[in-house]
């Protein structure tokens, strides 16, 4: 397998395990599939979640910043939900459980990436300006998962649902996808973002 999944910080994992063990946290989650499971559920496939702000054609992407870790919550043979953690001044904290199309889409993109011949470190990259989430295959699989920015030859796989005009699950090199993303921003929005 060419994917080198980085280990999540132990405190982040502990917060998810604590939330999974809390009947109140699970019951109050807006995740019917998580509430409906019978038997054990486990957090798997921790992926660092980075946010890419202020994309412009002239400056390229700003440095991606780590905002949390996402764990797929597996029950039996399938992921039924996901759990997000966030970094607070006091350390890692559980954020929330959720379900929806990004869970299956993430699993599909990871299966696609496993067929590649080059070794990658999988991460998630959010592009809030376009309401877009991608699987980011970072070429330096030994890098610190909490740092870095997308390199030109890294691969981005848009997850479904992708923004109009961008095909989900089609891998792109960062150098190829970045110009497409900048053109998706409206001129007024791009100007506002630069101000």
XYZ file of N, CA and C in Angstrom:
585
model
N 0.851 -1.187 0.000
C 0.000 0.000 0.000
C 0.886 1.236 0.000
N 0.733 2.095 -0.995
C 1.589 3.280 -1.064
C 1.160 4.413 -0.147
N 0.093 4.239 0.634
C -0.344 5.290 1.543
C 0.283 5.075 2.912
N 0.856 6.139 3.435
C 1.462 6.125 4.762
C 0.608 7.026 5.649
N -0.401 6.430 6.293
C -1.326 7.184 7.131
C -0.579 7.630 8.378
N -0.505 8.938 8.615
C 0.234 9.426 9.792
C -0.529 9.101 11.074
N 0.188 8.869 12.152
C -0.519 8.632 13.411
C -1.119 9.937 13.934
N -2.333 9.838 14.427
C -2.977 11.013 15.022
C -2.378 11.276 16.389
N -2.400 12.511 16.843
C -1.950 12.778 18.209
C -2.776 11.945 19.194
N -2.109 11.323 20.142
C -2.797 10.463 21.115
C -3.934 11.191 21.835
N -3.765 12.466 22.237
C -4.885 13.151 22.902
C -6.108 13.314 21.989
N -5.893 13.485 20.683
C -7.020 13.604 19.749
C -7.781 12.288 19.692
N -7.052 11.190 19.593
C -7.692 9.883 19.578
C -8.445 9.622 20.880
N -7.847 9.982 21.998
C -8.508 9.772 23.295
C -9.832 10.528 23.379
N -9.882 11.740 22.833
C -11.131 12.509 22.899
C -12.234 11.838 22.081
N -11.859 11.234 20.949
C -12.857 10.536 20.129
C -13.322 9.263 20.837
N -12.386 8.524 21.418
C -12.766 7.313 22.159
C -13.687 7.646 23.333
N -13.386 8.746 24.016
C -14.233 9.175 25.132
C -15.631 9.525 24.635
N -15.715 10.255 23.510
C -17.023 10.625 22.955
C -17.793 9.385 22.499
N -17.102 8.429 21.885
C -17.775 7.198 21.460
C -18.315 6.423 22.659
N -17.614 6.496 23.773
C -18.036 5.801 24.979
C -19.083 6.550 25.780
N -19.434 7.742 25.343
C -20.408 8.559 26.069
C -21.786 8.411 25.431
N -22.728 7.774 26.122
C -24.077 7.666 25.552
C -24.681 9.025 25.225
N -24.371 10.027 26.020
C -24.910 11.370 25.774
C -24.361 11.942 24.477
N -23.050 11.839 24.260
C -22.447 12.387 23.036
C -22.985 11.686 21.801
N -23.142 10.372 21.860
C -23.647 9.627 20.707
C -25.128 9.926 20.496
N -25.899 9.970 21.560
C -27.338 10.209 21.447
C -27.621 11.609 20.902
N -26.821 12.583 21.305
C -27.056 13.959 20.869
C -26.456 14.269 19.499
N -25.674 13.347 18.972
C -25.072 13.569 17.658
C -26.155 13.536 16.586
N -25.981 14.347 15.571
C -26.937 14.370 14.452
C -26.529 13.320 13.426
N -26.360 12.122 13.910
C -25.922 11.020 13.059
C -26.779 9.790 13.346
N -27.922 9.674 12.669
C -28.790 8.520 12.912
C -28.067 7.186 12.738
N -27.152 7.103 11.776
C -26.465 5.825 11.557
C -25.573 5.466 12.745
N -24.997 6.453 13.411
C -24.165 6.179 14.583
C -25.045 5.748 15.761
N -26.171 6.403 15.919
C -27.080 6.037 17.018
C -27.699 4.665 16.809
N -27.818 4.230 15.562
C -28.507 2.974 15.251
C -27.603 1.736 15.312
N -26.306 1.910 15.436
C -25.445 0.727 15.408
C -25.587 -0.087 16.684
N -25.433 -1.375 16.516
C -25.441 -2.309 17.641
C -24.081 -2.980 17.638
N -23.398 -2.887 18.721
C -22.065 -3.456 18.800
C -21.015 -2.375 18.831
N -19.764 -2.781 18.797
C -18.680 -1.809 18.946
C -18.475 -0.948 17.699
N -18.016 0.254 17.953
C -17.620 1.182 16.887
C -16.201 1.630 17.206
N -15.398 1.790 16.170
C -14.006 2.183 16.420
C -13.572 3.296 15.465
N -12.770 4.232 15.974
C -12.225 5.283 15.109
C -11.038 4.731 14.317
N -11.062 4.927 13.012
C -10.000 4.431 12.145
C -9.612 5.492 11.131
N -8.537 5.215 10.415
C -8.036 6.086 9.351
C -7.980 7.555 9.754
N -7.175 7.893 10.746
C -7.068 9.308 11.120
C -6.419 10.106 9.995
N -7.050 11.197 9.629
C -6.502 12.056 8.584
C -6.415 13.483 9.115
N -5.246 14.113 8.967
C -5.157 15.523 9.355
C -5.994 16.364 8.393
N -6.697 17.328 8.939
C -7.533 18.218 8.127
C -6.840 19.570 8.063
N -6.485 19.968 6.847
C -5.843 21.255 6.609
C -6.818 22.149 5.852
N -6.694 23.443 6.063
C -7.516 24.420 5.362
C -6.601 25.280 4.505
N -7.030 25.494 3.278
C -6.292 26.325 2.333
C -7.098 27.593 2.111
N -6.589 28.703 2.596
C -7.288 29.982 2.478
C -6.652 30.847 1.399
N -7.448 31.729 0.851
C -6.975 32.805 -0.032
C -6.201 32.291 -1.241
N -6.902 31.586 -2.091
C -6.300 31.122 -3.339
C -6.375 32.264 -4.340
N -5.239 32.608 -4.926
C -5.238 33.597 -6.005
C -4.316 33.111 -7.096
N -4.610 33.506 -8.311
C -3.810 33.069 -9.439
C -2.399 33.638 -9.371
N -2.256 34.833 -8.834
C -0.941 35.466 -8.831
C -0.045 34.966 -7.708
N -0.630 34.673 -6.560
C 0.218 34.263 -5.443
C 0.195 32.772 -5.189
N -0.769 32.059 -5.798
C -0.884 30.636 -5.529
C -1.480 30.429 -4.149
N -1.433 29.191 -3.664
C -2.062 28.922 -2.379
C -1.236 29.440 -1.221
N -1.930 29.865 -0.185
C -1.224 30.193 1.039
C -0.864 28.873 1.697
N -0.064 28.950 2.719
C 0.294 27.743 3.451
C -0.975 27.143 4.048
N -1.099 25.849 3.889
C -2.234 25.160 4.496
C -2.015 25.111 6.004
N -3.114 25.272 6.741
C -2.985 25.224 8.200
C -3.802 24.061 8.743
N -3.226 23.366 9.689
C -3.899 22.242 10.326
C -5.014 22.766 11.212
N -6.225 22.225 11.033
C -7.346 22.641 11.869
C -7.885 21.505 12.725
N -7.510 20.274 12.412
C -8.009 19.160 13.203
C -7.623 17.825 12.616
N -8.177 16.791 13.205
C -8.011 15.420 12.718
C -9.403 14.827 12.568
N -9.585 14.079 11.497
C -10.852 13.397 11.245
C -10.618 11.889 11.323
N -11.517 11.217 12.014
C -11.479 9.768 12.147
C -12.748 9.197 11.527
N -12.627 8.167 10.703
C -13.806 7.463 10.230
C -14.233 6.505 11.335
N -15.501 6.479 11.647
C -16.031 5.606 12.689
C -16.592 4.367 12.006
N -15.956 3.247 12.296
C -16.313 1.993 11.639
C -17.096 1.101 12.594
N -18.125 0.503 12.033
C -18.893 -0.515 12.730
C -19.027 -1.685 11.775
N -18.439 -2.798 12.129
C -18.428 -3.935 11.217
C -17.528 -3.638 10.040
N -18.054 -3.798 8.861
C -17.254 -3.653 7.636
C -17.360 -2.279 6.984
N -18.090 -1.362 7.601
C -18.267 -0.076 6.915
C -18.142 1.093 7.873
N -17.792 2.238 7.285
C -17.747 3.483 8.057
C -19.173 4.013 8.130
N -19.645 4.286 9.343
C -21.013 4.762 9.530
C -21.079 6.251 9.834
N -19.952 6.819 10.234
C -19.915 8.238 10.598
C -18.452 8.675 10.610
N -18.236 9.905 10.987
C -16.882 10.430 11.173
C -16.887 11.279 12.431
N -15.705 11.440 12.996
C -15.539 12.288 14.178
C -14.431 13.281 13.895
N -14.697 14.530 14.191
C -13.689 15.571 14.030
C -13.181 16.010 15.400
N -11.890 16.298 15.442
C -11.276 16.895 16.622
C -10.713 18.243 16.209
N -10.465 19.087 17.193
C -9.908 20.410 16.892
C -8.863 20.758 17.939
N -7.938 21.589 17.539
C -6.893 22.036 18.442
C -7.375 23.280 19.176
N -7.327 23.231 20.492
C -7.737 24.359 21.329
C -6.517 24.833 22.115
N -6.596 25.962 22.796
C -5.463 26.399 23.622
C -5.071 25.373 24.690
N -6.023 24.518 25.066
C -5.737 23.496 26.077
C -5.333 22.159 25.476
N -5.228 22.083 24.161
C -4.854 20.820 23.504
C -5.980 20.333 22.612
N -5.935 19.052 22.275
C -6.923 18.480 21.362
C -8.238 18.242 22.074
N -9.341 18.546 21.356
C -10.681 18.364 21.909
C -11.576 17.736 20.841
N -12.502 16.913 21.283
C -13.511 16.359 20.386
C -14.391 17.512 19.900
N -14.700 17.525 18.601
C -15.551 18.569 18.042
C -16.971 18.051 17.828
N -17.123 17.056 16.932
C -18.464 16.560 16.649
C -18.401 15.274 15.831
N -19.518 14.535 15.846
C -19.742 13.408 14.948
C -20.556 13.930 13.769
N -20.409 13.298 12.619
C -21.262 13.642 11.489
C -21.321 12.476 10.524
N -22.262 12.540 9.614
C -22.366 11.556 8.544
C -22.680 12.308 7.266
N -22.755 11.611 6.168
C -23.056 12.253 4.899
C -22.167 11.738 3.787
N -22.251 12.365 2.625
C -21.566 11.836 1.443
C -20.042 11.869 1.517
N -19.465 12.761 2.323
C -18.004 12.825 2.377
C -17.376 11.568 2.965
N -18.117 10.817 3.758
C -17.553 9.613 4.367
C -17.298 8.558 3.296
N -18.316 8.219 2.532
C -18.143 7.234 1.453
C -17.173 7.753 0.405
N -17.231 9.042 0.122
C -16.339 9.626 -0.873
C -14.882 9.550 -0.423
N -14.637 9.769 0.871
C -13.276 9.658 1.404
C -12.777 8.229 1.271
N -13.611 7.272 1.639
C -13.212 5.864 1.512
C -12.908 5.509 0.056
N -13.744 5.973 -0.853
C -13.520 5.695 -2.276
C -12.201 6.302 -2.750
N -11.942 7.556 -2.372
C -10.702 8.220 -2.797
C -9.476 7.518 -2.212
N -9.575 7.043 -0.975
C -8.457 6.310 -0.376
C -8.210 4.991 -1.108
N -9.281 4.293 -1.502
C -9.114 3.054 -2.281
C -8.443 3.353 -3.623
N -8.849 4.452 -4.264
C -8.217 4.862 -5.522
C -6.728 5.096 -5.307
N -6.389 5.809 -4.234
C -5.002 6.178 -3.970
C -4.134 4.954 -3.685
N -4.723 3.908 -3.140
C -3.959 2.703 -2.848
C -3.468 2.005 -4.110
N -4.056 2.327 -5.254
C -3.633 1.700 -6.513
C -2.457 2.428 -7.166
N -2.094 3.594 -6.636
C -0.994 4.368 -7.207
C 0.337 3.697 -6.877
N 1.332 3.952 -7.686
C 2.639 3.325 -7.453
C 3.539 4.161 -6.555
N 3.332 5.456 -6.517
C 4.151 6.329 -5.685
C 3.627 6.332 -4.246
N 4.488 6.541 -3.284
C 4.097 6.599 -1.885
C 3.623 8.009 -1.532
N 2.498 8.085 -0.800
C 1.918 9.355 -0.410
C 1.492 9.325 1.053
N 1.392 10.517 1.626
C 0.804 10.690 2.944
C -0.584 11.288 2.720
N -1.663 10.566 3.080
C -3.002 11.113 2.855
C -3.372 12.140 3.914
N -3.997 13.206 3.449
C -4.500 14.280 4.292
C -5.812 14.745 3.682
N -6.559 15.521 4.407
C -7.731 16.176 3.843
C -7.408 17.657 3.711
N -7.819 18.236 2.602
C -7.590 19.655 2.357
C -8.924 20.309 2.051
N -9.313 21.249 2.888
C -10.557 21.979 2.710
C -10.261 23.304 2.010
N -11.090 23.623 1.035
C -10.998 24.906 0.339
C -12.315 25.633 0.602
N -12.401 26.354 1.736
C -13.679 26.961 2.131
C -14.241 27.943 1.122
N -13.385 28.609 0.374
C -13.863 29.586 -0.606
C -14.752 28.942 -1.661
N -14.569 27.644 -1.883
C -15.358 26.928 -2.886
C -16.231 25.841 -2.276
N -16.297 25.794 -0.953
C -17.047 24.736 -0.269
C -16.603 23.371 -0.793
N -15.305 23.163 -0.809
C -14.722 21.986 -1.435
C -13.821 21.247 -0.452
N -13.890 19.922 -0.487
C -13.019 19.085 0.310
C -12.318 18.116 -0.625
N -11.005 17.971 -0.438
C -10.239 17.064 -1.280
C -9.414 16.115 -0.418
N -9.119 14.945 -0.986
C -8.094 14.095 -0.414
C -6.783 14.624 -0.966
N -5.886 15.006 -0.089
C -4.595 15.571 -0.471
C -3.553 14.468 -0.298
N -2.953 14.051 -1.393
C -1.906 13.040 -1.360
C -0.567 13.759 -1.404
N 0.015 13.898 -0.228
C 1.266 14.646 -0.077
C 2.435 13.741 -0.459
N 3.289 14.235 -1.352
C 4.395 13.437 -1.878
C 5.466 13.091 -0.866
N 5.631 13.894 0.164
C 6.617 13.602 1.202
C 5.922 12.803 2.292
N 5.926 11.485 2.144
C 5.172 10.636 3.068
C 5.798 10.548 4.453
N 6.988 11.113 4.633
C 7.626 11.120 5.956
C 7.466 12.468 6.664
N 6.778 13.404 6.033
C 6.624 14.760 6.584
C 5.779 14.746 7.852
N 5.964 15.787 8.648
C 5.110 16.015 9.807
C 3.717 16.346 9.279
N 2.721 15.557 9.638
C 1.370 15.725 9.108
C 0.731 17.044 9.515
N 1.288 17.717 10.509
C 0.710 18.973 10.991
C 1.219 20.190 10.227
N 2.185 20.011 9.354
C 2.788 21.157 8.677
C 2.798 20.957 7.166
N 3.178 21.997 6.480
C 3.384 21.926 5.045
C 2.282 22.577 4.247
N 2.513 22.624 2.967
C 1.537 23.164 2.038
C 1.563 22.290 0.795
N 0.518 22.349 -0.020
C 0.486 21.511 -1.219
C 1.614 21.855 -2.192
N 2.410 20.868 -2.525
C 3.479 21.040 -3.505
C 2.897 20.857 -4.902
N 3.556 21.403 -5.891
C 3.047 21.373 -7.263
C 2.756 19.965 -7.757
N 3.560 18.987 -7.322
C 3.353 17.624 -7.814
C 2.554 16.748 -6.846
N 2.043 17.312 -5.749
C 1.116 16.580 -4.896
C -0.174 16.354 -5.684
N -0.957 15.388 -5.227
C -2.211 15.055 -5.899
C -3.387 15.479 -5.022
N -4.389 16.100 -5.649
C -5.647 16.435 -4.986
C -6.769 15.660 -5.667
N -7.579 14.990 -4.861
C -8.729 14.245 -5.376
C -9.978 14.892 -4.796
N -10.716 15.672 -5.591
C -11.940 16.301 -5.079
C -12.935 15.244 -4.605
N -13.486 15.450 -3.420
C -14.479 14.532 -2.879
C -15.870 14.964 -3.305
N -16.772 14.003 -3.359
C -18.161 14.290 -3.728
C -18.947 14.671 -2.482
N -19.759 15.702 -2.574
C -20.060 16.492 -3.761
C -18.999 17.565 -4.010
N -18.556 17.637 -5.234
C -17.565 18.640 -5.636
C -18.306 19.863 -6.193
N -17.641 21.006 -6.223
C -18.276 22.198 -6.803
C -18.622 21.976 -8.279
N -19.617 22.681 -8.791
C -19.969 22.536 -10.203
C -18.750 22.764 -11.094
N -18.612 21.910 -12.089
C -17.510 22.039 -13.044
C -16.230 21.344 -12.617
N -16.199 20.764 -11.420
C -15.019 20.028 -10.956
C -15.459 18.598 -10.695
N -14.843 17.658 -11.394
C -15.242 16.255 -11.289
C -14.729 15.638 -9.993
N -15.641 15.042 -9.252
C -15.253 14.333 -8.032
C -14.486 13.066 -8.412
N -13.526 12.727 -7.593
C -12.735 11.497 -7.701
C -11.802 11.473 -8.899
N -11.588 12.609 -9.519
C -10.614 12.678 -10.601
C -9.338 13.291 -10.036
N -8.249 12.504 -9.945
C -7.005 13.032 -9.373
C -6.400 14.122 -10.258
N -5.875 15.157 -9.610
C -5.211 16.263 -10.294
C -3.914 16.588 -9.559
N -2.887 16.934 -10.308
C -1.715 17.520 -9.666
C -2.120 18.921 -9.191
N -1.537 19.348 -8.075
C -1.854 20.678 -7.532
C -1.621 21.748 -8.592
N -0.518 21.628 -9.332
C -0.191 22.632 -10.355
C -1.259 22.710 -11.446
N -1.990 21.628 -11.670
C -3.050 21.632 -12.688
C -4.382 22.114 -12.118
N -4.680 21.740 -10.861
C -5.982 22.074 -10.301
C -6.047 23.508 -9.784
N -4.944 24.038 -9.292
C -4.962 25.389 -8.723
C -5.487 26.440 -9.700
N -5.042 26.471 -10.968
C -5.601 27.461 -11.895
C -7.110 27.295 -12.094
N -7.595 26.057 -12.092
C -9.031 25.813 -12.230
C -9.769 26.394 -11.023
N -9.213 26.187 -9.839
C -9.861 26.699 -8.629
C -9.892 28.219 -8.615
N -8.818 28.860 -9.053
C -8.796 30.327 -9.046
C -9.830 30.895 -10.013
N -10.057 30.201 -11.133
C -11.062 30.674 -12.092
C -12.481 30.452 -11.592
N -12.651 29.542 -10.627
C -13.974 29.285 -10.064
C -14.411 30.418 -9.133
N -13.444 31.168 -8.610
C -13.781 32.291 -7.740
C -14.285 33.440 -8.590
N -15.333 34.096 -8.152
C -15.831 35.241 -8.908
C -14.857 36.396 -8.734
N -14.738 37.290 -9.723
C -13.818 38.419 -9.590
C -14.090 39.255 -8.342
N -15.343 39.505 -8.021
C -15.661 40.319 -6.839
C -15.212 39.608 -5.575
N -15.416 38.304 -5.524
C -15.023 37.548 -4.339
C -13.516 37.498 -4.206
N -12.816 37.294 -5.323
C -11.350 37.267 -5.292
C -10.797 38.611 -4.825
N -11.409 39.721 -5.292
C -10.951 41.043 -4.874
C -11.175 41.247 -3.381
N -12.340 40.817 -2.893
C -12.632 40.925 -1.459
C -11.634 40.142 -0.632
N -11.280 38.968 -1.125
C -10.360 38.107 -0.385
C -8.952 38.710 -0.336
N -8.608 39.488 -1.352
C -7.279 40.081 -1.400
C -7.192 41.329 -0.525
N -8.337 41.932 -0.217
C -8.330 43.172 0.568
C -7.948 42.943 1.999
